[in-house]
Amino acid sequence: MSLWEAGQAKASGNAHFVYTRGPLSFGSEVERALFRMEEDTDGGMRFSSLCFISDHVGFQGTIKTFPRDFVVTEIDERGQLVSKAIDESVYEISKTQSEPSHLVKKPKLNIQDVSLDHEGEEEATNLTGYSYGEESHQSGLHKEDSVNGVTSKCEKENVDLLSSLLDGKTHTLLEQFACDIKGMWNSKTELIEPSLELSLGRILDKSQRAVLHSAVRQKFPFLITIGKSSEIIVKPNPEYKELCHLVSEEEALGFFKYLDAKKENSKFTFKPDKNKDHRKAVHHFLNKKFGNLVETKSFSELNHSAGNANTAITVRFREKARSHGKRARLECERREAVYTAFTLQKENLEMFEAIGVLAIKLGVIPSDFSYAGLKDKKAITYQSMVVRKVTPQRLKNIEEEIKKKRMNVFNIRSVGDSLRLGQLKGNHFEIVIRNLKNQTNDSASLSERILEAIENVKSKGFVNYYGPQRFGKGRKIQTDQIGLALLKNEMVKAIKLFLTPEDVDDPVNKAKEYFLQTEDAKGTLSLMPEFRVRERALLESLHRFGMTEEGCIQAWFSFPHSMRIFYVHAYSSKIWNEAASYRLAAYGSRVVEGDLICLDEDVDEHVSSSKVHLVTKQEESARTYAIHQVVLPVLGYNIQYPDNKLGQWYQGVLSRDGLQACRFRVPALKLNVPGCYRHILKYPHNVSYQLVHSDINDKVEGSHDNDATSSLSISFDLDASCYATVCLREMMKGDV
């Protein structure tokens, strides 16, 4: 059976991931090693597509015997375990450690206008040419703000600010980039390479990114800054150059500083201009380019020395743009909102269930909670969360009450904004594997097998699959199937998939079965247990809006955005898993022409397009790259596909699933999926382990050579979005 035939069989049946046993053998039999079709109990097909990267034998054992056997602790962006007590001083803005900078060429990016309040900096930002209140200063009257060799107080402060935010090398590269751009313009070079740009690297802290955006644009108004994920890109500002054709460079400099500062009730006045046609051209340019933000008017003023009146153009922010625009309203709401951060500890509890309990106790809704990542249910987990509209004291008041629900909250403090998915460095795992024994027909020492397995994974890594918990534990319906329905705008189908019962005789599945038979949301609510927060929220919306297409859209909005997008990401994750197996089946561990490579060794999360390079034939021949540098696209609207058989495979899968024309946007649910890139291999860090030996009389069945090893205690760190169960699967060579 070919890979394509296997894919078609999967599409037509009820597909589930199951793990292959034994190492991947690259060669002519690889398809049979990777894809095994088995009859499922319900007559469908099981699809096996997960493989191994190393060839050790492995061992058998049991994880998650007890929740305490699987402890997961988030590692925040500063590299600290969130279970530790917080030192408030570490949250002060400090020198940013950004990634190495380099000039790159990449596709068109969207400008992200980031505004920032500079409290206590009014004097520093009172630039030549604009004022506050009714007082106005004309451009060019204050020589201290001239761009011709004299640095103003404001510019000195911006230089100091840039020095504090950027490392020395990046700051030097920025200065050189700015100098090069000005040199091109001053040499009358009209055409500048449109994709010429400089990356300042990734800035993880949102507030620091905002400060850096503003500092760069204030210091170099002829440049623009663009945000993509957490990366800041600097490019030439073509509008600055265009304005310089109409007014002096000093005036253009002052105007763009004024525009970036966004100070309320401020004005900017150009130099007096007697030429009406020229003033008309300036008015036209400003209204065409910035008319949604500012308004312009000409005012006459008496020139006492000449005895006649001069007319100057004055610019001020539009009241609507400043006070009533959507961005301004959202920014105002964000500033007025109360945000409380805390560490959530939970035991043997699903994260969404925990959020539901907290929401009820605090009198808010689940969408008021934000978090950096999802955590296992059957485990003890520690993770950062932020809740809106709840004060720290109010959260502290429920500490004792929620302990009865196997939850605890601590490190409670006020913060300025919500968390976003992926806003963490990784996770620390402390795991106990019990019931250890050799693989079937393996007579070697169990202890030696375990040590061999650990060392192999430390040195060779593991295939960076998304773990099975990404797709839910249902056998009939998995989360990726719901995500596919959402991408195809099949809202009613997605609801029915979500409420499809499993073959388990319990109140939850009885309620789901009743709903599918009757579509009676109110009656189903009376049957659905109170602790099923998501199901009940969905049913309440369906009862209110009905089981129509529009009603189902409204029902999905009973889930927070992070939960809605989770289902779409599950589908993208499933396709990535299949792609990883196909890539290894097709080319093994060789890096070949058309592969995508991550150029930045320091990137440990999802990779952005600017860091990706297409391998050439010459680079393949020279073996320039290694397999651990290969990345595969996670589906979305802003990705590049490999230029080899894998790229063709992606197109075939999209066709198979009816997504040939999919733009990976679901406007009805406000879902946008740009996509990203994910390393095909990952490695555990800071690995430590201990073999626990039982009494010789309690020798474990299946062990050999008087080896009485009964359990393995192992701890390690993984980068964000990596799965410990996948790492253990590579180690043990089997299901975990």
XYZ file of C-alpha atoms in Angstrom:
736
model
C 0.000 0.000 0.000
C 1.419 3.398 -0.985
C 1.530 6.431 1.303
C -1.202 8.077 -0.751
C -3.389 4.984 -0.621
C -2.916 4.852 3.125
C -3.962 8.495 3.334
C -7.055 7.830 1.241
C -7.982 4.838 3.389
C -7.636 7.011 6.460
C -9.865 9.691 4.976
C -12.614 7.213 4.277
C -12.540 5.482 7.646
C -12.516 6.380 11.300
C -8.872 7.212 11.888
C -6.914 7.178 15.127
C -3.217 7.476 15.835
C -1.617 4.372 17.258
C 2.075 3.989 17.895
C 4.258 1.608 15.921
C 6.553 -0.568 17.961
C 10.190 -0.976 17.063
C 12.608 1.520 15.494
C 12.066 3.157 12.133
C 14.020 1.382 9.453
C 14.754 3.701 6.535
C 14.713 1.839 3.233
C 12.514 0.149 0.667
C 10.176 -1.275 3.304
C 9.681 2.040 5.077
C 6.077 2.485 3.991
C 5.084 -0.795 5.596
C 7.058 0.187 8.705
C 5.279 3.525 8.932
C 1.744 2.827 7.830
C -0.081 -0.160 9.227
C -3.793 -0.537 8.660
C -5.718 -2.506 11.244
C -9.376 -3.351 11.667
C -10.908 -1.304 14.456
C -13.626 -2.605 16.733
C -16.228 -0.429 15.040
C -15.351 -1.630 11.542
C -13.295 1.457 10.721
C -9.566 1.606 10.126
C -6.748 2.450 12.499
C -3.988 4.558 11.019
C -0.461 4.182 12.349
C 1.885 6.981 11.371
C 4.245 7.667 14.269
C 7.829 6.472 13.956
C 11.107 6.547 15.880
C 14.404 8.280 15.127
C 16.839 6.028 17.053
C 17.340 2.264 17.087
C 17.766 1.226 20.723
C 15.543 -1.578 22.053
C 13.767 0.327 24.809
C 11.761 -1.082 27.700
C 8.213 -1.332 29.023
C 6.606 0.467 31.930
C 3.592 2.405 33.141
C 3.264 6.159 33.526
C 0.591 8.138 35.376
C -0.221 5.299 37.764
C -0.946 8.133 40.195
C -1.237 11.872 39.452
C 1.833 12.458 41.635
C 3.834 10.316 39.177
C 3.532 13.027 36.532
C 4.355 16.556 37.719
C 4.431 19.340 35.124
C 5.692 22.829 35.919
C 5.743 25.679 33.453
C 9.003 27.484 32.818
C 8.208 31.158 32.256
C 9.879 33.436 29.717
C 12.554 34.339 32.256
C 13.484 30.687 32.661
C 11.948 30.400 36.137
C 9.688 27.618 37.402
C 6.251 29.113 38.065
C 5.904 26.943 41.177
C 8.536 29.041 42.931
C 7.701 32.157 44.909
C 7.704 35.291 42.771
C 10.241 38.049 43.319
C 8.286 41.120 42.206
C 11.463 42.988 41.265
C 12.155 40.655 38.371
C 9.107 42.036 36.580
C 10.680 45.446 36.145
C 11.732 46.116 32.578
C 15.365 45.205 32.235
C 17.797 44.902 29.375
C 16.238 42.739 26.683
C 18.184 39.766 25.426
C 17.156 39.724 21.810
C 18.127 37.268 19.138
C 21.130 37.887 16.879
C 20.207 40.475 14.274
C 20.735 40.199 10.545
C 19.516 41.700 7.330
C 16.917 39.472 5.792
C 14.528 39.497 2.893
C 11.078 38.139 3.473
C 7.452 38.429 2.327
C 5.290 41.454 3.005
C 4.402 41.938 6.646
C 1.604 43.917 8.239
C 2.495 46.952 10.331
C 1.382 46.692 13.937
C 0.795 50.157 15.362
C 1.850 49.917 18.975
C 1.049 52.945 21.114
C 2.532 53.483 24.527
C 1.938 55.859 27.393
C 5.185 57.543 28.481
C 4.226 58.574 31.998
C 6.552 61.186 33.393
C 8.216 61.734 30.004
C 6.247 64.731 28.778
C 9.319 66.945 28.661
C 11.297 64.387 26.733
C 8.627 64.001 24.061
C 7.837 67.722 23.645
C 9.472 67.873 20.257
C 10.027 70.818 17.957
C 6.957 71.585 15.897
C 4.210 70.362 18.201
C 2.707 71.280 21.497
C 0.129 70.391 24.127
C -3.133 72.170 24.766
C -3.523 75.394 22.804
C 0.159 76.349 22.706
C 1.871 75.584 19.406
C 5.510 75.782 18.316
C 6.584 76.121 14.741
C 8.908 73.631 13.169
C 12.482 74.741 12.736
C 12.553 77.463 15.393
C 14.455 75.396 17.956
C 17.949 74.628 16.722
C 18.458 72.075 19.487
C 16.111 69.722 17.628
C 17.806 70.066 14.265
C 18.703 66.844 12.474
C 21.881 68.355 11.061
C 24.501 67.228 13.526
C 22.975 68.386 16.780
C 21.248 65.860 19.060
C 18.299 67.027 21.127
C 17.615 66.035 24.710
C 14.846 63.767 23.479
C 17.156 62.047 20.995
C 19.770 61.513 23.696
C 17.158 59.867 25.874
C 16.066 57.685 22.954
C 19.688 56.666 22.363
C 19.991 55.733 26.025
C 16.719 53.833 25.832
C 17.801 51.894 22.750
C 21.092 51.051 24.442
C 19.214 49.646 27.415
C 16.834 47.603 25.259
C 19.268 46.209 22.678
C 22.587 44.444 23.032
C 25.644 46.250 21.680
C 25.835 44.335 18.408
C 22.161 44.849 17.567
C 22.319 48.537 18.461
C 25.338 48.994 16.186
C 23.593 47.178 13.341
C 20.535 49.414 13.776
C 22.665 52.575 13.661
C 24.444 51.303 10.544
C 21.156 50.326 8.881
C 19.725 53.797 9.547
C 22.912 55.415 8.224
C 22.776 53.296 5.059
C 19.143 54.235 4.386
C 19.846 57.947 4.878
C 22.897 57.609 2.656
C 20.835 56.125 -0.153
C 18.255 58.884 0.124
C 20.831 61.669 0.371
C 22.598 60.321 -2.712
C 19.310 60.861 -4.584
C 18.833 57.107 -5.004
C 15.105 56.983 -5.568
C 14.639 53.242 -5.592
C 15.412 51.315 -2.438
C 15.114 47.557 -2.415
C 11.536 47.127 -1.063
C 12.432 44.079 0.988
C 15.511 45.629 2.605
C 15.011 45.274 6.328
C 16.700 44.593 9.634
C 15.545 42.153 12.282
C 16.011 43.278 15.881
C 15.198 39.725 16.968
C 12.516 38.384 19.221
C 11.493 40.482 22.216
C 9.465 38.223 24.478
C 8.018 40.834 26.809
C 5.081 42.708 25.266
C 5.699 45.958 27.133
C 9.373 45.947 26.124
C 8.377 45.451 22.489
C 6.087 48.485 22.714
C 8.868 50.590 24.224
C 11.310 49.455 21.535
C 8.839 50.175 18.702
C 8.419 53.727 19.993
C 12.121 54.323 20.744
C 13.225 53.277 17.251
C 10.605 55.423 15.507
C 11.376 58.430 17.706
C 15.127 58.133 17.107
C 14.805 57.302 13.403
C 11.510 58.696 12.061
C 12.586 57.760 8.526
C 12.281 54.102 9.559
C 9.188 52.070 10.390
C 8.950 49.150 12.791
C 6.851 46.080 12.123
C 5.835 43.419 14.645
C 5.386 39.787 13.685
C 4.720 37.450 16.594
C 7.433 38.584 19.028
C 9.927 39.691 16.364
C 10.568 43.355 15.499
C 11.507 44.254 11.908
C 12.878 47.663 10.861
C 12.331 48.952 7.311
C 12.683 52.270 5.431
C 9.663 54.566 5.711
C 8.711 55.482 2.118
C 6.179 58.060 3.353
C 8.973 59.959 5.126
C 10.925 60.150 1.883
C 7.835 61.270 -0.012
C 7.126 64.023 2.514
C 10.732 65.203 2.208
C 9.976 66.059 -1.426
C 7.386 68.551 -0.184
C 8.880 69.978 3.022
C 12.284 70.231 4.634
C 13.817 67.164 6.230
C 13.670 68.941 9.582
C 9.891 69.362 9.199
C 9.420 65.747 8.068
C 11.449 64.573 11.043
C 9.342 66.585 13.476
C 6.062 65.517 11.900
C 6.769 61.789 12.120
C 7.962 62.140 15.716
C 4.725 63.951 16.489
C 2.698 61.280 14.706
C 4.380 58.439 16.626
C 4.109 60.114 20.059
C 0.273 60.299 19.764
C 0.012 62.892 22.534
C -3.550 63.972 23.244
C -4.438 67.602 22.424
C -1.089 68.130 20.696
C -0.521 70.039 17.445
C 2.204 70.189 14.841
C 2.844 73.272 12.715
C 4.908 73.333 9.548
C 6.982 76.373 8.575
C 5.037 79.291 7.079
C 4.501 78.914 3.337
C 3.344 81.697 0.986
C 2.821 79.348 -1.957
C -0.843 78.308 -1.994
C -0.338 75.545 -4.567
C 2.480 74.072 -2.494
C 0.364 74.183 0.665
C -2.401 72.449 -1.273
C 0.032 69.653 -2.230
C 1.077 69.230 1.410
C -2.566 69.144 2.541
C -3.341 66.542 -0.122
C -0.411 64.311 0.883
C -1.196 64.440 4.596
C -4.887 63.729 4.107
C -4.217 60.913 1.650
C -1.674 59.176 3.864
C -2.840 60.034 7.377
C -6.364 61.397 6.956
C -7.860 58.780 9.256
C -5.596 59.964 12.081
C -5.098 63.715 11.629
C -6.755 66.770 10.150
C -4.960 69.754 8.613
C -5.798 73.442 8.464
C -4.000 76.555 7.227
C -3.712 79.526 9.583
C -2.404 82.984 8.788
C 0.045 84.735 11.057
C 1.509 88.195 10.760
C 5.178 88.487 9.812
C 6.085 91.717 11.633
C 9.438 92.207 9.926
C 7.958 91.908 6.429
C 4.676 93.559 7.307
C 2.550 90.841 5.681
C 0.782 87.646 6.668
C 2.289 84.178 6.242
C 0.204 81.017 6.208
C 1.266 77.811 7.932
C -0.260 74.342 7.984
C -1.228 73.017 11.418
C -1.911 69.358 12.060
C -3.844 67.875 14.961
C -5.225 64.427 15.759
C -8.819 63.814 14.836
C -11.120 63.571 17.835
C -12.716 60.428 16.384
C -9.421 58.722 15.731
C -8.062 59.582 19.140
C -11.115 58.907 21.264
C -13.622 56.786 19.420
C -11.650 54.480 17.134
C -11.797 50.755 17.760
C -8.095 50.567 18.601
C -8.379 53.506 20.986
C -11.455 52.035 22.664
C -9.758 48.689 23.133
C -6.642 50.375 24.473
C -8.768 52.404 26.891
C -10.590 49.285 28.037
C -7.295 47.467 28.491
C -5.903 50.258 30.672
C -9.039 50.424 32.781
C -9.325 46.638 33.228
C -8.011 44.853 36.286
C -5.668 41.946 35.589
C -4.534 39.522 38.262
C -1.824 36.958 37.592
C -1.387 33.790 39.613
C 0.043 30.302 39.542
C -2.574 27.564 39.345
C -1.789 24.174 40.852
C -4.244 21.410 40.027
C -4.312 17.645 40.550
C -6.121 15.129 38.350
C -8.243 17.901 36.895
C -8.742 19.038 33.312
C -7.611 22.612 32.802
C -10.897 23.833 31.308
C -12.770 22.224 34.186
C -10.507 24.077 36.620
C -11.176 27.362 34.820
C -14.912 26.670 34.993
C -14.749 26.202 38.757
C -12.706 29.383 39.221
C -15.083 31.358 36.991
C -18.097 30.313 39.063
C -16.371 31.128 42.365
C -15.189 34.532 41.119
C -18.351 35.523 39.269
C -16.674 35.891 35.859
C -16.804 33.864 32.645
C -14.200 31.359 31.357
C -13.065 33.715 28.587
C -11.814 36.126 31.281
C -8.955 33.677 31.941
C -5.817 33.539 29.822
C -2.942 31.078 29.950
C 0.278 30.220 28.122
C -0.421 26.535 27.466
C -2.630 23.549 28.157
C -1.707 20.998 30.807
C -2.369 17.291 31.377
C -5.347 16.092 33.380
C -3.945 13.028 35.158
C -1.034 14.865 36.721
C -0.064 17.529 39.190
C 0.481 20.678 37.154
C 1.666 24.222 37.831
C 0.940 26.946 35.298
C 0.672 30.716 34.999
C -2.730 32.295 34.492
C -4.198 35.785 34.330
C -7.826 36.628 35.114
C -9.535 39.872 34.130
C -11.904 41.916 36.299
C -10.751 40.207 39.502
C -8.579 41.908 42.124
C -5.755 40.017 43.861
C -7.610 40.170 47.177
C -10.753 38.706 45.671
C -8.764 35.783 44.302
C -7.064 35.256 47.660
C -10.461 35.060 49.305
C -11.312 31.786 47.528
C -7.990 30.010 48.189
C -9.301 27.753 50.943
C -12.571 27.017 49.135
C -10.984 25.757 45.921
C -8.581 23.428 47.737
C -11.552 21.080 48.123
C -11.521 20.821 44.294
C -7.844 19.709 44.225
C -6.733 23.196 43.216
C -4.545 25.879 44.688
C -3.616 29.431 43.667
C -0.546 31.355 44.763
C 1.941 33.983 43.512
C -1.116 36.273 43.238
C -0.270 39.748 41.932
C -1.524 42.591 39.739
C -0.278 42.754 36.137
C -0.970 44.940 33.119
C -2.324 42.517 30.533
C -3.508 39.004 29.695
C -1.319 36.027 28.817
C -1.202 34.616 25.308
C -0.764 31.047 24.141
C 2.908 30.169 23.783
C 4.074 32.826 26.249
C 6.408 30.468 28.071
C 9.888 29.042 27.628
C 8.912 25.427 28.196
C 7.938 22.882 30.828
C 9.763 20.942 33.525
C 8.679 17.337 34.058
C 9.162 15.051 37.060
C 7.966 11.571 36.125
C 7.881 8.149 37.763
C 7.657 5.129 35.441
C 6.478 2.018 37.269
C 6.156 -1.703 36.466
C 9.402 -1.715 34.508
C 10.296 -4.752 32.423
C 12.135 -5.729 29.269
C 10.612 -5.736 25.827
C 9.184 -9.079 24.740
C 11.939 -11.619 23.924
C 14.668 -9.283 25.190
C 17.011 -11.022 27.613
C 19.392 -8.110 28.275
C 19.803 -6.359 31.609
C 16.813 -4.104 32.240
C 18.968 -1.451 33.898
C 21.296 -1.371 30.900
C 18.370 -1.072 28.529
C 16.983 1.868 30.498
C 20.312 3.701 30.641
C 20.905 3.064 26.943
C 17.478 4.456 26.097
C 17.953 7.629 28.134
C 21.385 8.361 26.680
C 20.148 7.724 23.142
C 17.293 10.212 23.458
C 19.590 12.770 25.091
C 22.005 12.595 22.147
C 19.709 11.823 19.195
C 16.486 13.477 20.280
C 12.952 12.411 19.388
C 10.514 13.061 16.563
C 8.686 16.190 17.692
C 5.144 14.855 17.268
C 2.155 16.498 18.855
C 1.089 14.174 21.661
C -2.156 12.183 21.738
C -3.636 14.536 24.348
C -3.677 17.190 21.605
C -6.451 15.237 19.907
C -8.563 14.281 22.920
C -9.198 10.881 24.395
C -12.370 10.113 22.449
C -12.381 7.049 20.218
C -15.317 8.085 18.062
C -14.556 11.780 17.689
C -11.269 13.584 18.152
C -10.615 17.307 18.352
C -8.987 17.482 14.915
C -12.240 16.367 13.275
C -14.066 19.259 14.951
C -11.309 21.616 13.777
C -11.665 20.416 10.178
C -15.414 21.038 10.271
C -14.819 24.583 11.587
C -12.300 25.304 8.823
C -14.914 24.201 6.292
C -17.490 26.481 7.972
C -19.653 23.462 8.813
C -20.885 24.914 12.094
C -23.800 22.562 12.719
C -21.649 19.522 11.952
C -18.955 20.790 14.345
C -21.536 21.110 17.143
C -22.798 17.581 16.526
C -19.236 16.237 16.513
C -18.543 17.978 19.818
C -21.659 16.436 21.362
C -21.157 12.941 19.907
C -21.236 10.367 22.749
C -18.639 7.685 23.366
C -19.592 4.053 23.970
C -19.577 4.582 27.732
C -22.653 4.276 29.915
C -22.400 7.400 32.079
C -24.523 10.549 32.570
C -22.390 12.681 30.228
C -22.666 10.314 27.273
C -26.352 9.653 27.951
C -26.986 13.394 27.763
C -25.026 13.648 24.510
C -26.916 10.713 23.027
C -30.224 12.346 23.952
C -29.177 15.560 22.215
C -28.202 13.863 18.945
C -31.532 12.053 18.922
C -33.703 15.076 19.739
C -31.638 18.293 19.310
C -33.440 19.374 22.495
C -30.890 21.674 24.120
C -33.065 22.480 27.143
C -33.775 18.807 27.874
C -30.104 17.926 27.422
C -29.137 20.635 29.915
C -31.259 18.923 32.562
C -29.312 15.690 31.960
C -25.790 17.129 31.627
C -23.797 17.055 34.920
C -22.905 20.433 36.412
C -19.143 19.808 36.226
C -19.232 19.608 32.400
C -18.756 23.353 32.026
C -18.048 23.441 28.288
C -20.943 21.235 27.293
C -23.374 23.185 29.453
C -22.184 26.548 28.091
C -22.694 25.283 24.551
C -26.135 23.869 25.326
C -27.294 27.065 27.017
C -26.386 29.028 23.877
C -28.125 26.486 21.648
C -31.231 26.729 23.813
C -31.183 30.496 23.386
C -30.281 30.743 19.682
C -31.472 27.457 18.213
C -29.811 24.665 16.234
C -29.539 26.726 13.028
C -26.276 27.674 11.309
C -26.377 31.112 12.946
C -27.394 29.602 16.280
C -24.423 27.241 16.179
C -22.084 30.149 15.411
C -23.398 31.940 18.494
C -22.980 28.741 20.520
C -19.299 28.532 19.612
C -18.868 32.021 21.022
C -19.745 30.605 24.449
C -16.148 29.301 24.338
C -13.226 31.715 24.731
C -11.153 32.403 21.634
C -8.296 30.228 22.891
C -10.649 27.258 23.091
C -12.213 27.863 19.680
C -8.818 28.097 18.008
C -7.673 24.983 19.876
C -9.824 22.755 17.671
C -8.445 24.270 14.468
C -4.910 23.895 15.799
C -5.666 20.243 16.557
C -6.368 19.639 12.875
C -3.150 21.434 11.850
C -1.273 19.366 14.431
C -2.635 16.096 13.079
C -1.509 17.001 9.566
C 1.921 17.990 10.910
C 2.291 14.563 12.552
C 1.447 12.855 9.281
C 3.850 15.155 7.414
C 6.713 14.354 9.795
C 6.256 10.632 9.249
C 6.015 11.082 5.475
C 9.180 13.240 5.470
C 11.162 10.630 7.380
C 9.731 7.863 5.200
C 10.658 9.669 2.003
C 14.141 10.929 2.852
C 15.224 9.490 6.183
C 17.628 11.618 8.172
C 19.221 13.231 5.096
C 18.646 16.935 4.469
C 17.616 17.236 0.827
C 16.937 19.916 -1.741
C 13.629 21.633 -1.083
C 13.673 21.003 2.676
C 12.960 23.956 4.947
C 15.688 24.840 7.439
C 15.563 27.036 10.528
C 18.501 29.437 10.315
C 18.440 30.489 13.960
C 19.788 27.965 16.432
C 18.342 29.936 19.357
C 14.714 29.547 18.304
C 13.166 26.922 20.582
C 9.464 27.436 19.877
C 7.415 27.710 16.704
C 9.505 29.275 13.950
C 8.469 32.355 11.916
C 8.847 32.707 8.135
C 11.774 35.113 8.468
C 13.905 32.345 9.990
C 13.232 29.752 7.276
C 15.477 28.891 4.318
C 14.879 26.565 1.347
C 17.743 24.070 0.939
C 19.479 24.214 -2.451
C 20.928 21.355 -4.486
C 24.439 22.571 -3.708
C 23.707 22.635 0.025
C 22.337 19.102 -0.149
C 25.507 17.887 -1.913
C 27.731 19.684 0.589
C 25.687 18.356 3.538
C 25.486 21.894 4.866
C 22.632 21.171 7.249
C 21.623 18.451 9.703
C 18.230 16.836 10.297
C 17.683 18.663 13.608
C 17.572 21.949 11.648
C 14.719 20.805 9.402
C 11.327 22.379 10.068
C 7.928 21.467 8.656
C 5.066 23.922 8.152
C 2.099 23.877 10.500
C -0.872 24.691 8.256
C -1.952 28.311 7.937
C -2.320 31.189 5.486
C 1.215 32.568 5.844
C 3.510 29.583 5.323
C 5.851 28.277 2.667
C 5.731 24.609 1.715
C 8.814 22.431 1.083
C 9.815 22.330 -2.576
C 10.050 18.558 -2.905
C 7.822 15.497 -2.568
C 6.706 16.671 0.870
C 5.297 19.877 -0.593
C 3.283 17.824 -3.066
C 2.105 15.644 -0.192
C 0.766 18.700 1.671
C -1.255 19.729 -1.380
C -2.628 16.207 -1.684
C -3.759 16.201 1.949
C -5.508 19.573 1.583
C -7.292 18.212 -1.469
C -8.206 15.028 0.374
C -9.773 16.995 3.223
C -11.618 19.451 0.996
C -9.429 22.421 1.859
C -7.966 23.244 -1.562
C -9.342 26.781 -1.390
C -9.124 27.193 2.385
C -7.685 30.550 3.491
C -7.305 29.313 7.092
C -9.571 32.042 8.345
C -12.991 31.513 9.882
C -14.458 35.046 9.972
C -17.715 33.889 11.532
C -15.790 32.743 14.626
C -13.065 35.415 14.432
C -10.392 32.761 13.898
C -7.211 33.472 11.937
C -4.556 30.788 11.537
C -1.322 32.221 10.074
C 0.602 28.974 10.530
C 4.215 28.548 11.557
C 7.056 26.044 11.362
C 7.979 23.295 13.805
C 11.275 21.435 14.201
C 11.073 17.805 13.162
C 13.388 16.789 16.030
C 13.682 18.019 19.598
C 15.902 17.187 22.563
C 15.249 17.028 26.306
C 17.359 19.325 28.495
C 18.669 19.013 32.046
C 17.958 15.287 32.165
C 18.409 13.526 35.500
C 17.172 10.112 36.589
C 17.309 7.521 39.313
C 16.575 3.812 39.194
C 14.698 2.589 42.239
C 15.528 -1.008 43.122
C 13.167 -3.182 45.090
C 14.081 -6.056 47.367
C 15.439 -9.095 45.462
C 12.472 -11.081 46.722
C 10.167 -8.601 44.990
C 11.856 -9.015 41.619
C 9.687 -7.629 38.817
C 8.353 -10.152 36.349
C 10.055 -9.699 32.970
C 13.398 -8.406 34.309
C 16.609 -10.408 33.952
C 20.007 -11.022 35.480
C 18.766 -10.612 39.033
C 17.815 -7.052 38.077
C 15.227 -5.905 40.605
C 14.650 -2.426 39.147
C 11.036 -1.579 39.878
C 10.670 2.097 38.906
C 12.441 4.923 37.143
C 12.319 8.498 38.439
C 13.262 10.889 35.645
C 13.123 14.660 35.221
C 13.843 16.857 32.217
C 12.912 20.118 30.535
C 11.228 20.426 27.151
C 10.731 23.474 24.973
C 7.250 24.947 24.666
C 4.792 22.835 22.657
C 6.819 19.631 23.113
C 5.210 16.578 24.705
C 6.764 14.493 27.464
C 4.695 11.459 26.420
C 6.241 11.674 22.934
C 9.752 11.910 24.419
C 9.044 8.896 26.666
C 7.614 6.982 23.726
C 10.931 7.388 21.865
C 12.771 6.321 24.991
C 10.653 3.260 25.755
C 9.896 2.295 22.119
C 6.208 1.761 22.653
C 2.918 3.161 23.830
C 2.986 5.077 27.111
